[in-house]
Amino acid sequence: MSNSPLRILFVASEVEGFSKSGGLADVARALPLALKASGHDVRVLTPLYASVPREGLQMRLPQLGVPMGFGEVWCAVQETRLPQSEVPIFFLEHEHFFGRKGYYDEQGWAYPDNAQRFAFLSKAALQLCRALSWTPDVVHCHDWHTALLPYYLKTQAPDLDRTVSVLTLHNAGYQGHFPGALQQVLEVRPEHFHDWAFEDHGSLNLLKGGLTFADRVNAVSPGYAQELQSPPGSHGLHEAILRKQAAFSGILNGCDYGEWNPEQDPHLPANFSAERLAGKLVCKQALQRHFGLPERPEVPVFGLVSRLTEQKGFGMLLPALEEILQWDLQVIAMGSGDSETATRLAQTAQAFPERMGWWEGYSNSLAHQVEAGSDVFLMPSLYEPCGLNQIYSLRYGTLPLVRAVGGLRDTVENYDEASGGGTGFVFFDPTPAALRNTVGWALSTWYDRPKHFQGMISRAMDKRFLWEDAARSYESLYREALNS
Ligand code: ADP
Ligand code: GLC
């Protein structure tokens, strides 16, 4: 078995190209592609949300019965391929559970039956394998949404007893907390409704239970894996993680350089490379124009593309912003999520029309343009399991300004004023003052040490975080689980 190709079922709540709210979707597309390129038989399962484009889908299983704790649920399975690949992706079709506007919520309100919806996805994964007569070596689950799958595999699938499970933690800030009364509905046995498994202060914690039963668990960066083992950075999970320590590790995400490549990016008004940076200036000018800001090449643009949540550091940024905007710089921000944060960003942009541009919404194309046209990329996260945006910005010669947490500290090297080394600007304290001072530091580097700034741009653009490397680490993890 040591080098033979593996059969791997990927089960994720979002997959880029079909559904996406954040980086999980990027990973759920890129990692299967990288594993396939290494010769493995990878297949992906995800829900058929209302917004998933229907073209190219073919009916694979018109009727699949899924036994749930609340009765049998009938669904269908549609199939296509991940774009430009031979990787099959299956869509679980169930109008009531998934034919909704949102993936997890609408206007900030979580769907009240999320536990049932995603338990159903987990259970259906097992039924799909049976219906296809395809026994995976590994089921690879992601976050709380599919955390019940390792449990169902261990407790309800004696026919799949050679299949192992891997659970990847992309964001342990979301754990899938549900009322303890749902135990029966979710088929969590009474003996597993205990603190060492699913029970969490009287309620059900799907992520905690799932990581207890998975054969291997990993976080999406070594830095985050370390933080998850002690109270301040573990979102309350450190005890469960420490119990799992022997089977727990960190694997850094990669970057899809096919999609994020300034030399060939179709979303940009001009392309550029480390050797030919002229196009970056064209992108900057177009971005300033797009956001209605003065087209001043000599002023640095600080860009931000983000989900609007506390995780991303708005608690530090918002109080610091007015002071930052007194300086000769521009801030260009886009994002969607929390409406109060959006309102405050909009109000600040209105108060500083010459210095700040703001757009509320979700646009992949504009995200590429902000990455390309900015000089510094703001990512002051409170916590960051890996972070992909700072990796994209490195490739685009847009120096990340980050807090030293999780994957941010694994991917960004702090500027060294003495030598001019580094690829970005790093701060430590989670305070508006630390963020503001670091913006000031980046600004003085831009104006007073332009050679250092240029050197950092070339170094940043040369950095690579490859999915091939990550896929190799995942393959070792899979084999470890299979051999244990
Ligand atoms: P997270 O998954 O925590 O949101 P990541 O940095 O890992 O953070 O990934 C975010 C992904 O979502 C990136 O691909 C980024 O470009 C994209 N993204 C976030 N917000 C937006 C937005 N408003 N419009 C377009 N893309 C966005
Ligand atoms: C989550 C994390 C982010 C990570 C992404 C992909 O959304 O917040 O840091 O990059 O998952 O693993």
Short mmCIF file of C-alpha atoms and ligand atoms in Angstrom, two decimals:
data_model
loop_
_atom_site.label_atom_id
_atom_site.label_comp_id
_atom_site.label_asym_id
_atom_site.label_seq_id
_atom_site.Cartn_x
_atom_site.Cartn_y
_atom_site.Cartn_z
CA MET A 1 0.00 0.00 0.00
CA SER A 2 2.99 2.27 0.67
CA ASN A 3 3.00 3.98 -2.72
CA SER A 4 -0.19 2.78 -4.29
CA PRO A 5 -2.74 5.42 -5.27
CA LEU A 6 -5.34 6.11 -2.62
CA ARG A 7 -9.10 6.44 -2.95
CA ILE A 8 -10.02 9.67 -1.20
CA LEU A 9 -13.48 11.13 -0.60
CA PHE A 10 -13.44 14.84 0.14
CA VAL A 11 -16.56 16.12 1.88
CA ALA A 12 -16.82 19.88 2.23
CA SER A 13 -19.60 22.41 2.72
CA GLU A 14 -18.23 24.69 -0.04
CA VAL A 15 -16.11 24.21 -3.15
CA GLU A 16 -14.75 27.07 -5.21
CA GLY A 17 -16.33 27.38 -8.64
CA PHE A 18 -19.68 26.25 -7.18
CA SER A 19 -20.06 27.77 -3.72
CA LYS A 20 -17.75 29.94 -1.68
CA SER A 21 -17.86 32.10 1.41
CA GLY A 22 -14.17 31.90 2.30
CA GLY A 23 -10.89 30.06 2.02
CA LEU A 24 -12.37 26.62 2.77
CA ALA A 25 -13.82 26.68 -0.74
CA ASP A 26 -10.40 27.44 -2.27
CA VAL A 27 -8.91 24.48 -0.40
CA ALA A 28 -11.75 22.12 -1.31
CA ARG A 29 -10.99 22.71 -4.96
CA ALA A 30 -7.21 23.05 -4.98
CA LEU A 31 -6.24 20.17 -2.72
CA PRO A 32 -8.26 17.50 -4.59
CA LEU A 33 -6.67 18.76 -7.83
CA ALA A 34 -3.19 18.47 -6.34
CA LEU A 35 -3.94 14.99 -4.97
CA LYS A 36 -5.29 13.93 -8.34
CA ALA A 37 -2.10 15.21 -9.99
CA SER A 38 -0.17 12.88 -7.67
CA GLY A 39 -2.18 9.97 -9.08
CA HIS A 40 -4.86 9.46 -6.41
CA ASP A 41 -8.50 8.66 -7.09
CA VAL A 42 -10.13 11.70 -5.46
CA ARG A 43 -13.83 12.49 -5.46
CA VAL A 44 -15.60 15.40 -3.85
CA LEU A 45 -19.04 15.63 -2.23
CA THR A 46 -20.79 18.91 -1.43
CA PRO A 47 -24.37 20.22 -1.16
CA LEU A 48 -26.32 21.44 -4.17
CA TYR A 49 -27.22 24.91 -2.89
CA ALA A 50 -29.72 27.00 -4.84
CA SER A 51 -26.90 29.22 -6.13
CA VAL A 52 -24.76 26.42 -7.59
CA PRO A 53 -24.76 26.78 -11.39
CA ARG A 54 -26.68 23.85 -12.89
CA GLU A 55 -24.95 23.70 -16.30
CA GLY A 56 -22.93 20.57 -16.87
CA LEU A 57 -24.46 18.64 -13.98
CA GLN A 58 -25.58 15.11 -14.74
CA MET A 59 -27.91 13.00 -12.70
CA ARG A 60 -25.87 10.22 -11.15
CA LEU A 61 -28.24 8.78 -8.55
CA PRO A 62 -31.88 9.88 -8.88
CA GLN A 63 -32.80 8.32 -5.56
CA LEU A 64 -30.53 7.83 -2.61
CA GLY A 65 -32.07 6.92 0.74
CA VAL A 66 -30.20 8.21 3.76
CA PRO A 67 -31.21 6.81 7.15
CA MET A 68 -31.15 9.62 9.70
CA GLY A 69 -31.98 9.76 13.38
CA PHE A 70 -35.24 11.49 12.40
CA GLY A 71 -36.21 9.03 9.65
CA GLU A 72 -35.09 8.17 6.15
CA VAL A 73 -34.33 11.12 3.88
CA TRP A 74 -34.50 10.70 0.12
CA CYS A 75 -32.26 12.77 -2.07
CA ALA A 76 -30.56 12.74 -5.46
CA VAL A 77 -26.92 13.00 -6.45
CA GLN A 78 -25.75 15.01 -9.45
CA GLU A 79 -22.25 14.84 -10.82
CA THR A 80 -19.77 16.85 -12.83
CA ARG A 81 -16.00 17.40 -12.86
CA LEU A 82 -13.98 20.06 -11.06
CA PRO A 83 -13.21 22.64 -13.79
CA GLN A 84 -10.41 21.61 -16.17
CA SER A 85 -9.90 18.31 -14.43
CA GLU A 86 -10.96 14.72 -14.19
CA VAL A 87 -11.91 15.00 -10.51
CA PRO A 88 -15.55 13.97 -10.04
CA ILE A 89 -17.61 16.24 -7.84
CA PHE A 90 -20.94 15.02 -6.52
CA PHE A 91 -23.71 17.34 -5.45
CA LEU A 92 -26.18 16.28 -2.82
CA GLU A 93 -29.57 17.46 -4.00
CA HIS A 94 -32.27 17.98 -1.42
CA GLU A 95 -34.55 20.91 -2.04
CA HIS A 96 -35.68 21.36 1.56
CA PHE A 97 -32.20 21.21 3.13
CA PHE A 98 -30.05 22.88 0.51
CA GLY A 99 -32.28 24.70 -2.00
CA ARG A 100 -31.97 27.90 0.04
CA LYS A 101 -30.47 31.32 -0.57
CA GLY A 102 -27.64 30.94 1.94
CA TYR A 103 -25.25 28.16 2.79
CA TYR A 104 -25.45 28.45 6.56
CA ASP A 105 -27.56 31.50 7.25
CA GLU A 106 -29.58 34.36 5.81
CA GLN A 107 -28.86 37.96 6.80
CA GLY A 108 -26.81 36.78 9.74
CA TRP A 109 -29.46 34.36 11.03
CA ALA A 110 -28.23 30.77 11.14
CA TYR A 111 -30.72 28.25 9.76
CA PRO A 112 -32.36 26.56 12.75
CA ASP A 113 -31.90 23.10 11.24
CA ASN A 114 -28.17 23.40 10.44
CA ALA A 115 -27.40 20.40 12.64
CA GLN A 116 -29.78 18.21 10.65
CA ARG A 117 -28.66 19.63 7.29
CA PHE A 118 -24.99 18.91 7.82
CA ALA A 119 -25.50 15.63 9.68
CA PHE A 120 -27.37 14.67 6.54
CA LEU A 121 -24.37 15.62 4.37
CA SER A 122 -22.11 13.47 6.57
CA LYS A 123 -24.43 10.51 6.54
CA ALA A 124 -25.08 10.79 2.82
CA ALA A 125 -21.33 10.55 2.20
CA LEU A 126 -21.39 6.99 3.52
CA GLN A 127 -24.50 6.11 1.54
CA LEU A 128 -22.93 7.50 -1.62
CA CYS A 129 -19.89 5.22 -1.25
CA ARG A 130 -22.20 2.25 -0.84
CA ALA A 131 -24.36 3.22 -3.81
CA LEU A 132 -21.29 3.66 -6.01
CA SER A 133 -19.73 0.44 -4.67
CA TRP A 134 -16.64 2.55 -4.13
CA THR A 135 -14.85 2.10 -0.83
CA PRO A 136 -12.56 5.02 -0.08
CA ASP A 137 -9.34 4.50 1.84
CA VAL A 138 -9.81 7.94 3.36
CA VAL A 139 -12.69 10.30 3.97
CA HIS A 140 -11.34 13.79 4.36
CA CYS A 141 -13.70 16.05 6.32
CA HIS A 142 -13.53 19.79 6.90
CA ASP A 143 -14.67 21.92 9.85
CA TRP A 144 -17.77 21.37 11.98
CA HIS A 145 -20.07 20.84 9.00
CA THR A 146 -18.68 17.38 8.31
CA ALA A 147 -17.33 16.60 11.78
CA LEU A 148 -20.04 13.98 12.36
CA LEU A 149 -18.71 11.91 9.48
CA PRO A 150 -15.72 10.41 11.39
CA TYR A 151 -18.18 9.53 14.15
CA TYR A 152 -20.72 7.89 11.84
CA LEU A 153 -17.88 6.02 10.15
CA LYS A 154 -16.75 4.58 13.48
CA THR A 155 -20.17 3.86 14.96
CA GLN A 156 -22.44 3.08 12.01
CA ALA A 157 -20.39 1.69 9.15
CA PRO A 158 -18.95 -1.76 9.90
CA ASP A 159 -18.93 -2.34 6.13
CA LEU A 160 -16.43 0.54 5.78
CA ASP A 161 -14.16 -0.53 8.61
CA ARG A 162 -11.03 -0.18 6.48
CA THR A 163 -11.79 3.44 5.68
CA VAL A 164 -10.04 6.02 7.86
CA SER A 165 -11.03 9.62 8.49
CA VAL A 166 -9.08 12.85 8.52
CA LEU A 167 -10.64 16.02 9.90
CA THR A 168 -9.09 19.34 8.90
CA LEU A 169 -9.68 22.39 11.09
CA HIS A 170 -9.94 25.47 8.89
CA ASN A 171 -11.62 27.56 11.50
CA ALA A 172 -12.13 26.26 15.03
CA GLY A 173 -13.90 29.50 15.93
CA TYR A 174 -17.01 27.83 14.51
CA GLN A 175 -17.67 24.53 16.24
CA GLY A 176 -21.28 23.63 15.50
CA HIS A 177 -22.89 24.09 18.91
CA PHE A 178 -26.41 22.70 19.15
CA PRO A 179 -28.85 21.94 21.97
CA GLY A 180 -28.08 18.72 23.82
CA ALA A 181 -31.68 17.65 23.10
CA LEU A 182 -30.63 16.96 19.49
CA GLN A 183 -28.56 13.96 20.57
CA GLN A 184 -31.04 11.40 19.31
CA VAL A 185 -31.78 13.25 16.11
CA LEU A 186 -28.06 13.36 15.33
CA GLU A 187 -27.58 9.80 16.58
CA VAL A 188 -24.97 10.70 19.15
CA ARG A 189 -25.08 7.83 21.62
CA PRO A 190 -25.59 8.63 25.32
CA GLU A 191 -22.16 7.19 26.15
CA HIS A 192 -20.61 9.73 23.78
CA PHE A 193 -22.48 12.71 25.18
CA HIS A 194 -19.66 13.31 27.61
CA ASP A 195 -17.01 15.90 28.08
CA TRP A 196 -14.38 13.68 26.41
CA ALA A 197 -16.47 13.64 23.21
CA PHE A 198 -19.54 15.65 22.11
CA GLU A 199 -20.72 17.27 25.33
CA ASP A 200 -19.79 20.90 25.93
CA HIS A 201 -21.40 22.60 28.94
CA GLY A 202 -24.61 20.69 28.37
CA SER A 203 -24.80 21.26 24.64
CA LEU A 204 -23.56 19.32 21.64
CA ASN A 205 -20.29 20.42 20.11
CA LEU A 206 -19.92 18.71 16.75
CA LEU A 207 -16.33 19.78 16.10
CA LYS A 208 -15.16 18.58 19.50
CA GLY A 209 -16.89 15.22 19.06
CA GLY A 210 -15.67 14.87 15.51
CA LEU A 211 -12.05 15.50 16.33
CA THR A 212 -12.27 12.91 19.08
CA PHE A 213 -13.35 10.22 16.64
CA ALA A 214 -11.28 11.16 13.57
CA ASP A 215 -8.20 9.05 12.92
CA ARG A 216 -6.11 12.12 12.18
CA VAL A 217 -6.80 15.79 12.80
CA ASN A 218 -4.90 18.72 11.39
CA ALA A 219 -5.01 22.48 11.40
CA VAL A 220 -4.31 24.46 8.25
CA SER A 221 -0.97 25.83 9.45
CA PRO A 222 1.68 24.78 11.97
CA GLY A 223 1.23 28.10 13.77
CA TYR A 224 -2.50 27.55 14.29
CA ALA A 225 -1.88 23.93 15.30
CA GLN A 226 0.35 25.24 18.05
CA GLU A 227 -2.15 27.90 19.16
CA LEU A 228 -4.94 25.33 19.35
CA GLN A 229 -3.05 23.50 22.07
CA SER A 230 -3.19 26.24 24.67
CA PRO A 231 -6.12 28.20 26.14
CA PRO A 232 -5.70 31.66 24.58
CA GLY A 233 -5.83 30.49 20.97
CA SER A 234 -7.84 27.29 21.15
CA HIS A 235 -11.42 28.62 21.18
CA GLY A 236 -11.88 26.39 24.25
CA LEU A 237 -10.77 23.23 22.46
CA HIS A 238 -7.28 22.80 23.93
CA GLU A 239 -8.19 19.93 26.23
CA ALA A 240 -9.82 17.98 23.41
CA ILE A 241 -6.88 18.75 21.12
CA LEU A 242 -4.31 17.78 23.75
CA ARG A 243 -6.08 14.44 24.21
CA LYS A 244 -5.60 13.98 20.49
CA GLN A 245 -2.03 15.27 20.42
CA ALA A 246 -0.44 12.13 18.98
CA ALA A 247 -2.74 12.31 15.97
CA PHE A 248 -2.72 16.10 15.56
CA SER A 249 -0.55 18.25 13.29
CA GLY A 250 -0.46 21.40 11.15
CA ILE A 251 -0.22 21.50 7.36
CA LEU A 252 0.10 24.84 5.64
CA ASN A 253 -2.34 25.53 2.81
CA GLY A 254 -1.00 26.19 -0.64
CA CYS A 255 -1.91 28.82 -3.19
CA ASP A 256 -3.53 28.18 -6.52
CA TYR A 257 -1.02 30.05 -8.66
CA GLY A 258 -3.06 29.24 -11.78
CA GLU A 259 -5.81 31.48 -10.42
CA TRP A 260 -3.56 33.99 -8.60
CA ASN A 261 -0.85 34.95 -11.04
CA PRO A 262 -0.26 38.63 -11.89
CA GLU A 263 1.49 37.61 -15.11
CA GLN A 264 -1.70 36.14 -16.58
CA ASP A 265 -4.56 37.37 -14.45
CA PRO A 266 -7.52 38.10 -16.76
CA HIS A 267 -9.22 40.26 -14.11
CA LEU A 268 -6.54 42.98 -14.32
CA PRO A 269 -6.23 45.98 -16.66
CA ALA A 270 -2.52 45.12 -17.07
CA ASN A 271 -0.34 42.18 -16.17
CA PHE A 272 3.00 42.34 -14.44
CA SER A 273 5.86 40.32 -13.01
CA ALA A 274 8.69 40.88 -10.53
CA GLU A 275 10.93 41.91 -13.44
CA ARG A 276 8.34 44.08 -15.21
CA LEU A 277 6.42 45.97 -12.57
CA ALA A 278 5.01 48.71 -14.83
CA GLY A 279 1.68 46.89 -15.07
CA LYS A 280 1.26 47.06 -11.30
CA LEU A 281 1.19 50.84 -11.53
CA VAL A 282 -1.52 50.62 -14.21
CA CYS A 283 -3.51 48.38 -11.85
CA LYS A 284 -3.03 50.86 -9.01
CA GLN A 285 -4.21 53.79 -11.08
CA ALA A 286 -7.27 51.86 -12.31
CA LEU A 287 -8.08 50.85 -8.74
CA GLN A 288 -7.83 54.43 -7.46
CA ARG A 289 -10.11 55.52 -10.30
CA HIS A 290 -12.58 52.71 -9.65
CA PHE A 291 -12.87 53.77 -6.01
CA GLY A 292 -13.09 57.47 -6.87
CA LEU A 293 -9.78 58.36 -5.19
CA PRO A 294 -7.19 60.80 -6.55
CA GLU A 295 -4.93 58.97 -9.02
CA ARG A 296 -1.68 59.57 -7.17
CA PRO A 297 1.04 56.99 -7.87
CA GLU A 298 3.32 58.41 -5.18
CA VAL A 299 0.88 57.64 -2.36
CA PRO A 300 0.75 54.07 -1.01
CA VAL A 301 -2.55 52.21 -1.23
CA PHE A 302 -3.42 49.93 1.69
CA GLY A 303 -5.88 47.30 0.42
CA LEU A 304 -8.22 45.01 2.31
CA VAL A 305 -10.42 42.15 1.09
CA SER A 306 -12.23 40.38 3.85
CA ARG A 307 -15.20 38.69 5.35
CA LEU A 308 -16.54 41.20 7.83
CA THR A 309 -16.21 39.32 11.09
CA GLU A 310 -14.49 39.88 14.39
CA GLN A 311 -11.86 37.28 13.40
CA LYS A 312 -10.46 39.63 10.79
CA GLY A 313 -9.48 42.30 13.31
CA PHE A 314 -12.09 45.00 12.75
CA GLY A 315 -12.08 45.54 16.51
CA MET A 316 -8.54 46.88 16.06
CA LEU A 317 -8.93 48.47 12.64
CA LEU A 318 -12.08 50.54 13.13
CA PRO A 319 -10.83 52.49 16.17
CA ALA A 320 -7.45 53.08 14.46
CA LEU A 321 -8.76 54.06 11.05
CA GLU A 322 -9.56 57.75 11.57
CA GLU A 323 -6.08 58.43 12.88
CA ILE A 324 -4.48 56.42 10.06
CA LEU A 325 -6.47 58.42 7.53
CA GLN A 326 -4.87 61.66 8.73
CA TRP A 327 -1.68 60.46 7.01
CA ASP A 328 -0.78 60.71 3.35
CA LEU A 329 -1.99 57.30 2.23
CA GLN A 330 -5.08 55.69 0.75
CA VAL A 331 -7.15 52.81 2.09
CA ILE A 332 -9.22 50.67 -0.27
CA ALA A 333 -11.44 48.11 1.40
CA MET A 334 -14.03 45.61 0.21
CA GLY A 335 -15.91 42.90 2.01
CA SER A 336 -19.19 41.42 3.08
CA GLY A 337 -20.62 40.10 6.30
CA ASP A 338 -21.50 41.91 9.50
CA SER A 339 -23.70 44.88 8.63
CA GLU A 340 -22.58 47.07 11.52
CA THR A 341 -18.94 46.77 10.43
CA ALA A 342 -19.99 47.57 6.87
CA THR A 343 -21.83 50.70 8.03
CA ARG A 344 -18.84 51.94 10.02
CA LEU A 345 -16.50 51.36 7.07
CA ALA A 346 -18.91 53.18 4.76
CA GLN A 347 -19.19 56.13 7.18
CA THR A 348 -15.41 56.40 7.50
CA ALA A 349 -14.99 56.32 3.73
CA GLN A 350 -17.61 59.08 3.43
CA ALA A 351 -15.75 61.19 5.98
CA PHE A 352 -12.46 60.80 4.07
CA PRO A 353 -13.46 60.85 0.40
CA GLU A 354 -9.92 61.64 -0.77
CA ARG A 355 -8.31 58.93 1.27
CA MET A 356 -10.62 55.95 1.59
CA GLY A 357 -12.66 53.86 -0.85
CA TRP A 358 -15.13 51.22 0.32
CA TRP A 359 -17.23 48.65 -1.49
CA GLU A 360 -19.64 46.28 0.21
CA GLY A 361 -20.16 42.98 -1.52
CA TYR A 362 -18.53 39.90 -2.89
CA SER A 363 -16.65 40.02 -6.18
CA ASN A 364 -13.83 37.71 -7.16
CA SER A 365 -12.78 39.98 -9.97
CA LEU A 366 -12.57 43.07 -7.75
CA ALA A 367 -10.69 41.04 -5.11
CA HIS A 368 -8.03 40.33 -7.76
CA GLN A 369 -7.89 44.02 -8.64
CA VAL A 370 -7.46 45.09 -5.02
CA GLU A 371 -4.70 42.49 -4.54
CA ALA A 372 -2.90 43.75 -7.64
CA GLY A 373 -3.40 47.51 -7.34
CA SER A 374 -2.53 47.96 -3.66
CA ASP A 375 0.95 48.47 -2.23
CA VAL A 376 0.26 47.03 1.21
CA PHE A 377 -2.37 44.42 2.10
CA LEU A 378 -4.09 44.80 5.48
CA MET A 379 -4.81 41.61 7.38
CA PRO A 380 -4.77 42.48 11.08
CA SER A 381 -6.55 39.28 12.16
CA LEU A 382 -7.39 38.47 15.74
CA TYR A 383 -6.76 34.85 14.80
CA GLU A 384 -6.03 33.33 11.41
CA PRO A 385 -5.96 29.55 10.88
CA CYS A 386 -4.01 29.99 7.66
CA GLY A 387 -5.15 32.90 5.56
CA LEU A 388 -4.94 32.84 1.81
CA ASN A 389 -5.24 36.53 1.04
CA GLN A 390 -1.81 37.36 2.44
CA ILE A 391 -0.33 34.58 0.27
CA TYR A 392 -2.08 36.00 -2.81
CA SER A 393 -0.84 39.48 -1.95
CA LEU A 394 2.78 38.27 -1.68
CA ARG A 395 2.51 36.92 -5.21
CA TYR A 396 1.16 40.29 -6.39
CA GLY A 397 3.98 42.25 -4.75
CA THR A 398 1.53 43.78 -2.28
CA LEU A 399 3.28 43.62 1.08
CA PRO A 400 1.07 42.05 3.75
CA LEU A 401 0.65 43.90 7.02
CA VAL A 402 -0.43 41.20 9.45
CA ARG A 403 -0.70 40.29 13.08
CA ALA A 404 1.62 37.48 14.19
CA VAL A 405 -1.00 34.74 14.50
CA GLY A 406 -1.60 31.32 12.98
CA GLY A 407 -0.78 31.02 9.31
CA LEU A 408 0.05 34.72 9.05
CA ARG A 409 3.20 34.28 11.09
CA ASP A 410 4.06 31.13 9.11
CA THR A 411 3.90 32.92 5.76
CA VAL A 412 4.98 36.55 6.30
CA GLU A 413 8.54 37.48 7.31
CA ASN A 414 8.74 40.69 9.25
CA TYR A 415 10.61 43.65 7.79
CA ASP A 416 14.06 44.12 9.27
CA GLU A 417 14.88 47.79 9.15
CA ALA A 418 18.61 47.20 9.57
CA SER A 419 19.06 44.84 6.64
CA GLY A 420 15.99 45.69 4.58
CA GLY A 421 14.96 42.01 4.72
CA GLY A 422 11.46 40.59 5.07
CA THR A 423 8.30 40.26 3.02
CA GLY A 424 5.80 42.23 5.11
CA PHE A 425 5.03 44.15 8.28
CA VAL A 426 4.12 42.20 11.38
CA PHE A 427 2.64 43.35 14.69
CA PHE A 428 1.94 41.43 17.86
CA ASP A 429 -0.41 43.11 20.33
CA PRO A 430 -4.09 42.85 19.43
CA THR A 431 -4.61 46.60 19.93
CA PRO A 432 -5.57 49.51 17.67
CA ALA A 433 -2.36 51.27 18.73
CA ALA A 434 -0.11 48.39 17.62
CA LEU A 435 -1.92 48.25 14.29
CA ARG A 436 -1.74 52.02 13.80
CA ASN A 437 2.00 52.09 14.62
CA THR A 438 2.67 49.32 12.14
CA VAL A 439 0.76 51.15 9.41
CA GLY A 440 2.97 54.12 10.28
CA TRP A 441 6.04 51.92 9.99
CA ALA A 442 4.99 50.64 6.54
CA LEU A 443 4.27 54.22 5.51
CA SER A 444 7.68 55.49 6.60
CA THR A 445 9.31 52.57 4.81
CA TRP A 446 7.45 53.55 1.63
CA TYR A 447 8.46 57.22 1.83
CA ASP A 448 11.86 57.07 3.55
CA ARG A 449 13.34 53.70 2.56
CA PRO A 450 11.96 53.06 -0.92
CA LYS A 451 14.85 50.71 -1.80
CA HIS A 452 13.90 48.50 1.12
CA PHE A 453 10.28 48.58 -0.01
CA GLN A 454 11.28 47.57 -3.57
CA GLY A 455 13.50 44.78 -2.25
CA MET A 456 10.65 43.42 -0.17
CA ILE A 457 8.36 43.45 -3.23
CA SER A 458 10.75 41.25 -5.24
CA ARG A 459 11.28 38.91 -2.31
CA ALA A 460 7.52 38.65 -1.73
CA MET A 461 6.82 37.92 -5.38
CA ASP A 462 9.39 35.10 -5.38
CA LYS A 463 7.76 33.29 -2.45
CA ARG A 464 5.82 30.15 -3.26
CA PHE A 465 3.43 28.09 -1.15
CA LEU A 466 2.66 25.12 -3.33
CA TRP A 467 -0.32 22.82 -3.16
CA GLU A 468 1.95 20.01 -4.36
CA ASP A 469 3.86 20.32 -1.08
CA ALA A 470 0.68 20.40 0.98
CA ALA A 471 -0.70 17.41 -0.97
CA ARG A 472 2.46 15.46 -0.15
CA SER A 473 1.99 16.19 3.56
CA TYR A 474 -1.68 15.15 3.38
CA GLU A 475 -0.70 11.96 1.62
CA SER A 476 1.68 11.14 4.51
CA LEU A 477 -1.10 11.90 6.96
CA TYR A 478 -3.50 9.58 5.12
CA ARG A 479 -0.92 6.77 5.07
CA GLU A 480 -0.12 7.29 8.74
CA ALA A 481 -3.83 6.92 9.55
CA LEU A 482 -4.10 3.83 7.37
CA ASN A 483 -1.07 2.23 9.00
CA SER A 484 -2.02 2.97 12.58
P1 ADP B 1 -11.26 33.27 5.28
O1 ADP B 1 -11.45 31.93 4.69
O2 ADP B 1 -11.12 33.24 6.77
O3 ADP B 1 -12.27 34.26 4.85
P2 ADP B 1 -8.83 33.37 3.65
O4 ADP B 1 -7.81 34.43 3.50
O5 ADP B 1 -8.35 32.00 3.87
O6 ADP B 1 -9.84 33.84 4.79
O7 ADP B 1 -9.69 33.26 2.34
C1 ADP B 1 -10.56 34.24 1.91
C2 ADP B 1 -10.94 33.95 0.49
O8 ADP B 1 -12.18 34.57 0.21
C3 ADP B 1 -9.95 34.51 -0.50
O9 ADP B 1 -9.96 33.74 -1.67
C4 ADP B 1 -10.51 35.91 -0.74
O10 ADP B 1 -10.10 36.49 -1.93
C5 ADP B 1 -11.99 35.63 -0.73
N1 ADP B 1 -12.82 36.76 -0.32
C6 ADP B 1 -13.08 37.20 0.93
N2 ADP B 1 -13.96 38.23 0.90
C7 ADP B 1 -14.23 38.45 -0.39
C8 ADP B 1 -15.07 39.38 -1.09
N3 ADP B 1 -15.79 40.30 -0.43
N4 ADP B 1 -15.12 39.30 -2.43
C9 ADP B 1 -14.39 38.37 -3.08
N5 ADP B 1 -13.59 37.47 -2.51
C10 ADP B 1 -13.51 37.51 -1.17
C1 GLC B 2 -10.78 29.45 7.11
C2 GLC B 2 -9.76 30.33 7.84
C3 GLC B 2 -8.64 30.80 6.96
C4 GLC B 2 -8.11 29.67 6.10
C5 GLC B 2 -9.24 29.03 5.32
C6 GLC B 2 -8.77 27.88 4.44
O1 GLC B 2 -11.76 30.15 6.50
O2 GLC B 2 -10.38 31.44 8.45
O3 GLC B 2 -7.59 31.31 7.76
O4 GLC B 2 -7.13 30.15 5.21
O5 GLC B 2 -10.19 28.52 6.21
O6 GLC B 2 -8.13 26.86 5.15
#
